[in-house]
Each structure stands twice: as C-alpha cells, then as structure tokens.
Amino acid sequence: MNQPLIALIIFISTLIFVSLEKIQRTVIALSGALLFILLKILTQEEAFLAIDFNTIGLLTGMMVMVSIIKRTGLFQYLAIKISKLAHGNIFYLLFFLSIITGALSSILDNVTTIILIVPITLAICENLEISPMPLVISEIFASNIGGTATLIGDPPNIIIGSAAHLSFMDFIINLAPFVVMLLILLPFFVRLFYKKEMSQDVKEAWEKVEKFDEKKAIEDPVLLKKSLLVFLLTISVFIFHHNLGLEAATVALAGATLLLLVSNIDPAETFLEVEWSTLFFFIGLFIVIAGVEKVGIIRELSNIIVTLTKGNLTFTTLAVLWISGITCSLVNNISYTISMVPVIHHIGTVTTFNLNPVWWALSLGACLGGNGTFIAAAANLVGVNILKRQGQIITFKDFFQIGLPIMLISIILSSAYLFLRYLW
C-alpha cells in the first residue's frame, strides 16, 4: 500500500472519529499523529517541526491573561453594561456581540478575540438566564468573517499578502466592504437556526439586571488597573508585531509573563484554567495535516484547478474560491493557503490576466471556509471548548448543521461579490 493512500485513510479516519465523538477528540488527533510517525510517513523531526508553536504559544499566553483579568470582575462589569444597552432584547445582544467580535478580529487574531469575548458573553447569559449557545456560535462565525477584512486579521491573509505583495490598505479596500456586509447579515442568519432560544422570555431577569450596579462588579480595582495597562500594551504590540519582528506567541507570552509578575498571583492557579486538552488537540492535528501535505494530497487537489479552468479568469477565480472554501472547512487553512500559493503563481506564468481577483478568492475561501466545521479553525475549537466547560456541549454534527449553511451562504455571496466587482 502506497504512502498517499495510507495518509488519506488516516486523515479521513481521524475526521470521522472526531465527528462521531465516541472517543475524546484530543486522543484521536494524537493517535492519528502517532500513526503517521510509526508508519514512517513522517520522521520524528518532521512531526515536531509540523507543530505550529506560534499558535500554541499564542493560545497559552492569552488563556493565562484572560484567567487573571477574569479575577478583577471586568467581564461581569462589561456583561452588565452590554446587557443594559440591549434592553433585554436577545437579538440586539446577538447583533452587538457579533459586530464587536468581527471588529476585534480584524485587528487581533481570531483565537485571541474568542478568548476575550466569550467570557463576557457567558457572564451576560448568566445574568439574563439564557442559553449562551446562539451568541457564542455567532461570535465564532463573526471572528472568522471579521478576520478576513485585513492583512493581519487571519494567518492566510498574512501569507497571501506576502506572496502577492499586497498591502494593508489593499485588503481594506478590496475585502473590508464585503466583510462588513457579511457581519451585518450574520445575526439574521443565525437567528433562523435558534428561533426557540431567541424567543426566550427574559423580562424578569432583565428587571433584575436593570437594577444591577456594574461598578460593584469590580472585585479588585488595583489588579484591574494593572491588567488593563498590560493588556492594552500587549494589544498595541500585537498590531505592530510584524514591523517589530516579533511572533504573535512571543507577544502573548510576554504579556502573560508581565501580568503574572505585576499581579503576584501563583502561576499554578492560573495554569489550571489553561485549556490543555485544546492545545494538545492542535498539536495532534498539526502533525496529521503535515503528513497529508507531505505525500502531496493537498497539492494534488490544488493542481486540479489548473486543469479544469484552462486559463479563464472567471472560472479560475470561482474555482479557487469554492475549492478553498470546501477544503478549508475540513483542513487547516494555513497549510492549505501555503500549498495554494505556488499553484496561483504557476497560473500567473501560463496566463496573461491580473491575478489579484484570484488572490482575493483564495483569501475569502480560506478564511470563510473555517466556519464549515468546528475543526476547521482554531477559534472554533477554543469557543466550543469554553462552552463545554460551562456544560454546553456542541457536537461535530450540531456545529456542522449550522456552520455548513453559513459557510455556503458566505461563499455564494463571495462569488457574487467577486463576479460583480472584478469579473463582470
């Protein structure tokens, strides 16, 4: 049996077992990774190098920071404030939180945004005695959509910007207007899937919340000031970390270390709140994806585009969009984007048309495809795991039933946008 076939079987089996959820998904991902090593598809060194420690470090650093900030009562303060602004209307909450999440994701990475916004949402839902499910699901979708708007919003855009020499303003001009439209439409789509939850009567709970004094929610004003100072400093460095030559993980871990230093909190207590299961799931998944990539499956899928489109700009652009969207709902969009870059460069050598629409198609497909399943994007997994710790279980099937339609609607609208703006 040849290596590509073995790799494909392991990969598909991993996806199936993760979706069935009969075994804990971290165990499945690590088992798949181990098989790639034992069957010598990947060497131990290749497996180790496949782990994106930038993502792992970023997740760890932000989880530590959020754990400390949570002790100050800030999330409860913001929860009461936002609840009052929504006047007890669940749809207003859904709308406000989705827009805020999308806006944050355009300047921060999606995972950081979810780690910051979900605890606030959970506090709001606790106050109003409502299910956090529709709000958090919408925030997960909004984080992937919002990250599409800028060069720094999502890793695929960073890769594309570097490969195609596209500037920060190129992304703002070409993608941000469409992303804003998607973010506005998103809450209306989500509401269709959660009619029961959105129609909950919160009158009694709202009357209680209305009487709350949000200022009393602050439990440690001194720690709050220190936390906000360190957090704002960290966010500022995040925005310019590429110019400073710093990885996102370095910034997050530096912020976490500084906050531990000034807060004088026992690190052991803080580390108990780190989602270690999520981190090891990512480690296993990175290795599995590396095995699939090494045997050329992702590259082979990408090369089909060149054969099918025969040099037509419209067909090429739409093919890249749809293949990227569908593929990135199942595999890591960073690995996929990296594998697609040489393919698009190759298309440029055998055709005479402007490749920019194709690059925008790759960005939209890779970023928006992340909404298809909860294993498709880091933010999805983090959001789902935070909900799980609160006793709110979202299965692969549950997420897929909502995520797939949202992803397909986004890709259909993206097709119309690309066609009308660049291909008409």
mmCIF file of N, CA and C in Angstrom, residues 147-224:
data_model
loop_
_atom_site.group_PDB
_atom_site.id
_atom_site.type_symbol
_atom_site.label_atom_id
_atom_site.label_comp_id
_atom_site.label_asym_id
_atom_site.label_seq_id
_atom_site.Cartn_x
_atom_site.Cartn_y
_atom_site.Cartn_z
ATOM 1 N N GLY A 147 -11.946 38.458 10.559
ATOM 2 C CA GLY A 147 -10.518 38.300 10.295
ATOM 3 C C GLY A 147 -10.161 38.381 8.827
ATOM 4 N N THR A 148 -11.150 38.237 7.957
ATOM 5 C CA THR A 148 -10.929 38.286 6.507
ATOM 6 C C THR A 148 -10.681 39.707 6.016
ATOM 7 N N ALA A 149 -11.039 40.696 6.817
ATOM 8 C CA ALA A 149 -11.067 42.087 6.352
ATOM 9 C C ALA A 149 -9.699 42.733 6.189
ATOM 10 N N THR A 150 -8.703 42.263 6.949
ATOM 11 C CA THR A 150 -7.414 42.965 6.942
ATOM 12 C C THR A 150 -6.246 42.008 6.725
ATOM 13 N N LEU A 151 -5.101 42.582 6.464
ATOM 14 C CA LEU A 151 -3.869 41.813 6.269
ATOM 15 C C LEU A 151 -3.500 41.029 7.523
ATOM 16 N N ILE A 152 -3.740 41.617 8.709
ATOM 17 C CA ILE A 152 -3.316 40.993 9.966
ATOM 18 C C ILE A 152 -4.434 40.213 10.654
ATOM 19 N N GLY A 153 -5.632 40.188 10.051
ATOM 20 C CA GLY A 153 -6.779 39.587 10.725
ATOM 21 C C GLY A 153 -6.765 38.076 10.789
ATOM 22 N N ASP A 154 -6.147 37.411 9.812
ATOM 23 C CA ASP A 154 -6.153 35.949 9.755
ATOM 24 C C ASP A 154 -4.855 35.483 9.097
ATOM 25 N N PRO A 155 -4.228 34.403 9.585
ATOM 26 C CA PRO A 155 -2.953 33.946 9.013
ATOM 27 C C PRO A 155 -2.951 33.769 7.492
ATOM 28 N N PRO A 156 -4.020 33.218 6.861
ATOM 29 C CA PRO A 156 -3.987 33.111 5.396
ATOM 30 C C PRO A 156 -3.758 34.454 4.705
ATOM 31 N N ASN A 157 -4.314 35.528 5.263
ATOM 32 C CA ASN A 157 -4.124 36.847 4.663
ATOM 33 C C ASN A 157 -2.676 37.310 4.762
ATOM 34 N N ILE A 158 -2.021 36.981 5.866
ATOM 35 C CA ILE A 158 -0.603 37.326 6.026
ATOM 36 C C ILE A 158 0.219 36.602 4.961
ATOM 37 N N ILE A 159 -0.088 35.317 4.753
ATOM 38 C CA ILE A 159 0.612 34.509 3.745
ATOM 39 C C ILE A 159 0.364 35.066 2.347
ATOM 40 N N ILE A 160 -0.901 35.379 2.050
ATOM 41 C CA ILE A 160 -1.278 35.906 0.730
ATOM 42 C C ILE A 160 -0.656 37.278 0.498
ATOM 43 N N GLY A 161 -0.711 38.134 1.501
ATOM 44 C CA GLY A 161 -0.138 39.477 1.379
ATOM 45 C C GLY A 161 1.339 39.431 1.048
ATOM 46 N N SER A 162 2.057 38.524 1.707
ATOM 47 C CA SER A 162 3.493 38.378 1.467
ATOM 48 C C SER A 162 3.768 37.813 0.078
ATOM 49 N N ALA A 163 3.008 36.790 -0.318
ATOM 50 C CA ALA A 163 3.232 36.128 -1.611
ATOM 51 C C ALA A 163 2.873 37.014 -2.790
ATOM 52 N N ALA A 164 1.801 37.811 -2.642
ATOM 53 C CA ALA A 164 1.304 38.632 -3.755
ATOM 54 C C ALA A 164 1.697 40.099 -3.627
ATOM 55 N N HIS A 165 2.474 40.423 -2.591
ATOM 56 C CA HIS A 165 2.911 41.808 -2.344
ATOM 57 C C HIS A 165 1.714 42.755 -2.233
ATOM 58 N N LEU A 166 0.728 42.343 -1.428
ATOM 59 C CA LEU A 166 -0.468 43.155 -1.195
ATOM 60 C C LEU A 166 -0.332 43.870 0.144
ATOM 61 N N SER A 167 -0.705 45.142 0.171
ATOM 62 C CA SER A 167 -0.526 45.958 1.376
ATOM 63 C C SER A 167 -1.727 45.859 2.314
ATOM 64 N N PHE A 168 -1.575 46.451 3.494
ATOM 65 C CA PHE A 168 -2.672 46.516 4.472
ATOM 66 C C PHE A 168 -3.885 47.193 3.844
ATOM 67 N N MET A 169 -3.653 48.299 3.129
ATOM 68 C CA MET A 169 -4.752 49.048 2.518
ATOM 69 C C MET A 169 -5.384 48.293 1.348
ATOM 70 N N ASP A 170 -4.613 47.450 0.663
ATOM 71 C CA ASP A 170 -5.188 46.626 -0.413
ATOM 72 C C ASP A 170 -6.312 45.746 0.134
ATOM 73 N N PHE A 171 -6.062 45.138 1.293
ATOM 74 C CA PHE A 171 -7.083 44.284 1.917
ATOM 75 C C PHE A 171 -8.283 45.107 2.374
ATOM 76 N N ILE A 172 -8.019 46.274 2.962
ATOM 77 C CA ILE A 172 -9.103 47.147 3.439
ATOM 78 C C ILE A 172 -10.008 47.544 2.269
ATOM 79 N N ILE A 173 -9.398 47.971 1.171
ATOM 80 C CA ILE A 173 -10.164 48.460 0.015
ATOM 81 C C ILE A 173 -10.929 47.332 -0.677
ATOM 82 N N ASN A 174 -10.287 46.172 -0.815
ATOM 83 C CA ASN A 174 -10.880 45.093 -1.612
ATOM 84 C C ASN A 174 -11.775 44.124 -0.836
ATOM 85 N N LEU A 175 -11.489 43.914 0.446
ATOM 86 C CA LEU A 175 -12.254 42.921 1.201
ATOM 87 C C LEU A 175 -13.116 43.486 2.325
ATOM 88 N N ALA A 176 -12.655 44.563 2.964
ATOM 89 C CA ALA A 176 -13.378 45.085 4.135
ATOM 90 C C ALA A 176 -14.842 45.452 3.853
ATOM 91 N N PRO A 177 -15.170 46.124 2.727
ATOM 92 C CA PRO A 177 -16.588 46.465 2.486
ATOM 93 C C PRO A 177 -17.495 45.233 2.443
ATOM 94 N N PHE A 178 -17.021 44.179 1.786
ATOM 95 C CA PHE A 178 -17.809 42.945 1.704
ATOM 96 C C PHE A 178 -17.930 42.274 3.069
ATOM 97 N N VAL A 179 -16.844 42.287 3.840
ATOM 98 C CA VAL A 179 -16.848 41.675 5.175
ATOM 99 C C VAL A 179 -17.836 42.383 6.095
ATOM 100 N N VAL A 180 -17.887 43.711 6.024
ATOM 101 C CA VAL A 180 -18.844 44.483 6.837
ATOM 102 C C VAL A 180 -20.273 44.054 6.510
ATOM 103 N N MET A 181 -20.561 43.885 5.216
ATOM 104 C CA MET A 181 -21.897 43.448 4.805
ATOM 105 C C MET A 181 -22.219 42.060 5.375
ATOM 106 N N LEU A 182 -21.248 41.137 5.307
ATOM 107 C CA LEU A 182 -21.458 39.789 5.843
ATOM 108 C C LEU A 182 -21.721 39.817 7.345
ATOM 109 N N LEU A 183 -20.969 40.657 8.064
ATOM 110 C CA LEU A 183 -21.134 40.751 9.518
ATOM 111 C C LEU A 183 -22.523 41.262 9.892
ATOM 112 N N ILE A 184 -23.035 42.200 9.113
ATOM 113 C CA ILE A 184 -24.375 42.744 9.380
ATOM 114 C C ILE A 184 -25.442 41.677 9.128
ATOM 115 N N LEU A 185 -25.244 40.865 8.092
ATOM 116 C CA LEU A 185 -26.221 39.821 7.750
ATOM 117 C C LEU A 185 -26.156 38.619 8.694
ATOM 118 N N LEU A 186 -24.970 38.351 9.249
ATOM 119 C CA LEU A 186 -24.751 37.146 10.056
ATOM 120 C C LEU A 186 -25.782 36.931 11.167
ATOM 121 N N PRO A 187 -26.057 37.923 12.039
ATOM 122 C CA PRO A 187 -27.017 37.683 13.131
ATOM 123 C C PRO A 187 -28.406 37.269 12.637
ATOM 124 N N PHE A 188 -28.804 37.788 11.482
ATOM 125 C CA PHE A 188 -30.117 37.431 10.926
ATOM 126 C C PHE A 188 -30.145 35.961 10.493
ATOM 127 N N PHE A 189 -29.021 35.479 9.924
ATOM 128 C CA PHE A 189 -28.931 34.067 9.540
ATOM 129 C C PHE A 189 -28.925 33.169 10.774
ATOM 130 N N VAL A 190 -28.125 33.550 11.779
ATOM 131 C CA VAL A 190 -28.016 32.739 13.000
ATOM 132 C C VAL A 190 -29.372 32.633 13.700
ATOM 133 N N ARG A 191 -30.124 33.728 13.699
ATOM 134 C CA ARG A 191 -31.435 33.732 14.355
ATOM 135 C C ARG A 191 -32.366 32.659 13.767
ATOM 136 N N LEU A 192 -32.228 32.387 12.468
ATOM 137 C CA LEU A 192 -33.077 31.376 11.818
ATOM 138 C C LEU A 192 -32.865 29.977 12.405
ATOM 139 N N PHE A 193 -31.642 29.718 12.890
ATOM 140 C CA PHE A 193 -31.313 28.393 13.428
ATOM 141 C C PHE A 193 -31.628 28.265 14.918
ATOM 142 N N TYR A 194 -31.852 29.395 15.575
ATOM 143 C CA TYR A 194 -32.080 29.368 17.026
ATOM 144 C C TYR A 194 -33.354 30.129 17.394
ATOM 145 N N LYS A 195 -34.439 29.810 16.698
ATOM 146 C CA LYS A 195 -35.702 30.525 16.940
ATOM 147 C C LYS A 195 -36.191 30.351 18.379
ATOM 148 N N LYS A 196 -36.065 29.136 18.913
ATOM 149 C CA LYS A 196 -36.532 28.861 20.275
ATOM 150 C C LYS A 196 -35.737 29.669 21.299
ATOM 151 N N GLU A 197 -34.398 29.609 21.184
ATOM 152 C CA GLU A 197 -33.543 30.331 22.139
ATOM 153 C C GLU A 197 -33.725 31.840 22.035
ATOM 154 N N MET A 198 -33.942 32.324 20.798
ATOM 155 C CA MET A 198 -34.067 33.769 20.588
ATOM 156 C C MET A 198 -35.411 34.310 21.067
ATOM 157 N N SER A 199 -36.362 33.412 21.296
ATOM 158 C CA SER A 199 -37.696 33.861 21.725
ATOM 159 C C SER A 199 -37.915 33.685 23.228
ATOM 160 N N GLN A 200 -36.825 33.396 23.966
ATOM 161 C CA GLN A 200 -36.943 33.229 25.417
ATOM 162 C C GLN A 200 -37.450 34.515 26.075
ATOM 163 N N ASP A 201 -38.258 34.346 27.107
ATOM 164 C CA ASP A 201 -38.770 35.488 27.868
ATOM 165 C C ASP A 201 -37.759 35.844 28.958
ATOM 166 N N VAL A 202 -37.149 37.013 28.838
ATOM 167 C CA VAL A 202 -36.127 37.429 29.812
ATOM 168 C C VAL A 202 -36.594 38.637 30.627
ATOM 169 N N LYS A 203 -37.890 38.870 30.634
ATOM 170 C CA LYS A 203 -38.423 40.064 31.297
ATOM 171 C C LYS A 203 -38.029 40.129 32.771
ATOM 172 N N GLU A 204 -38.241 39.006 33.496
ATOM 173 C CA GLU A 204 -37.923 39.006 34.926
ATOM 174 C C GLU A 204 -36.431 39.185 35.155
ATOM 175 N N ALA A 205 -35.623 38.435 34.391
ATOM 176 C CA ALA A 205 -34.167 38.542 34.537
ATOM 177 C C ALA A 205 -33.689 39.934 34.158
ATOM 178 N N TRP A 206 -34.310 40.527 33.121
ATOM 179 C CA TRP A 206 -33.931 41.868 32.684
ATOM 180 C C TRP A 206 -34.212 42.900 33.767
ATOM 181 N N GLU A 207 -35.326 42.750 34.443
ATOM 182 C CA GLU A 207 -35.667 43.680 35.528
ATOM 183 C C GLU A 207 -34.633 43.620 36.650
ATOM 184 N N LYS A 208 -34.092 42.412 36.892
ATOM 185 C CA LYS A 208 -33.034 42.268 37.901
ATOM 186 C C LYS A 208 -31.746 42.942 37.420
ATOM 187 N N VAL A 209 -31.387 42.671 36.149
ATOM 188 C CA VAL A 209 -30.150 43.229 35.579
ATOM 189 C C VAL A 209 -30.199 44.750 35.569
ATOM 190 N N GLU A 210 -31.378 45.297 35.276
ATOM 191 C CA GLU A 210 -31.543 46.750 35.205
ATOM 192 C C GLU A 210 -31.204 47.423 36.533
ATOM 193 N N LYS A 211 -31.387 46.678 37.621
ATOM 194 C CA LYS A 211 -31.118 47.229 38.954
ATOM 195 C C LYS A 211 -29.660 47.037 39.377
ATOM 196 N N PHE A 212 -28.911 46.241 38.593
ATOM 197 C CA PHE A 212 -27.512 45.988 38.945
ATOM 198 C C PHE A 212 -26.683 47.266 38.828
ATOM 199 N N ASP A 213 -25.726 47.417 39.718
ATOM 200 C CA ASP A 213 -24.741 48.497 39.623
ATOM 201 C C ASP A 213 -23.450 47.867 39.115
ATOM 202 N N GLU A 214 -23.138 48.119 37.840
ATOM 203 C CA GLU A 214 -21.978 47.465 37.227
ATOM 204 C C GLU A 214 -20.664 47.786 37.933
ATOM 205 N N LYS A 215 -20.607 48.959 38.584
ATOM 206 C CA LYS A 215 -19.372 49.351 39.280
ATOM 207 C C LYS A 215 -19.058 48.411 40.439
ATOM 208 N N LYS A 216 -20.111 47.848 41.041
ATOM 209 C CA LYS A 216 -19.914 46.933 42.170
ATOM 210 C C LYS A 216 -19.390 45.571 41.716
ATOM 211 N N ALA A 217 -19.431 45.331 40.406
ATOM 212 C CA ALA A 217 -18.933 44.052 39.879
ATOM 213 C C ALA A 217 -17.409 43.976 39.927
ATOM 214 N N ILE A 218 -16.758 45.138 39.979
ATOM 215 C CA ILE A 218 -15.291 45.172 40.037
ATOM 216 C C ILE A 218 -14.833 44.712 41.417
ATOM 217 N N GLU A 219 -14.145 43.576 41.464
ATOM 218 C CA GLU A 219 -13.735 42.975 42.734
ATOM 219 C C GLU A 219 -12.351 43.425 43.186
ATOM 220 N N ASP A 220 -11.486 43.763 42.239
ATOM 221 C CA ASP A 220 -10.113 44.153 42.591
ATOM 222 C C ASP A 220 -9.682 45.312 41.690
ATOM 223 N N PRO A 221 -9.983 46.558 42.088
ATOM 224 C CA PRO A 221 -9.667 47.729 41.252
ATOM 225 C C PRO A 221 -8.176 47.880 40.943
ATOM 226 N N VAL A 222 -7.333 47.535 41.920
ATOM 227 C CA VAL A 222 -5.878 47.677 41.715
ATOM 228 C C VAL A 222 -5.401 46.697 40.645
ATOM 229 N N LEU A 223 -5.824 45.436 40.769
ATOM 230 C CA LEU A 223 -5.448 44.428 39.765
ATOM 231 C C LEU A 223 -6.041 44.778 38.409
ATOM 232 N N LEU A 224 -7.240 45.371 38.404
ATOM 233 C CA LEU A 224 -7.881 45.773 37.146
ATOM 234 C C LEU A 224 -7.025 46.795 36.404
#
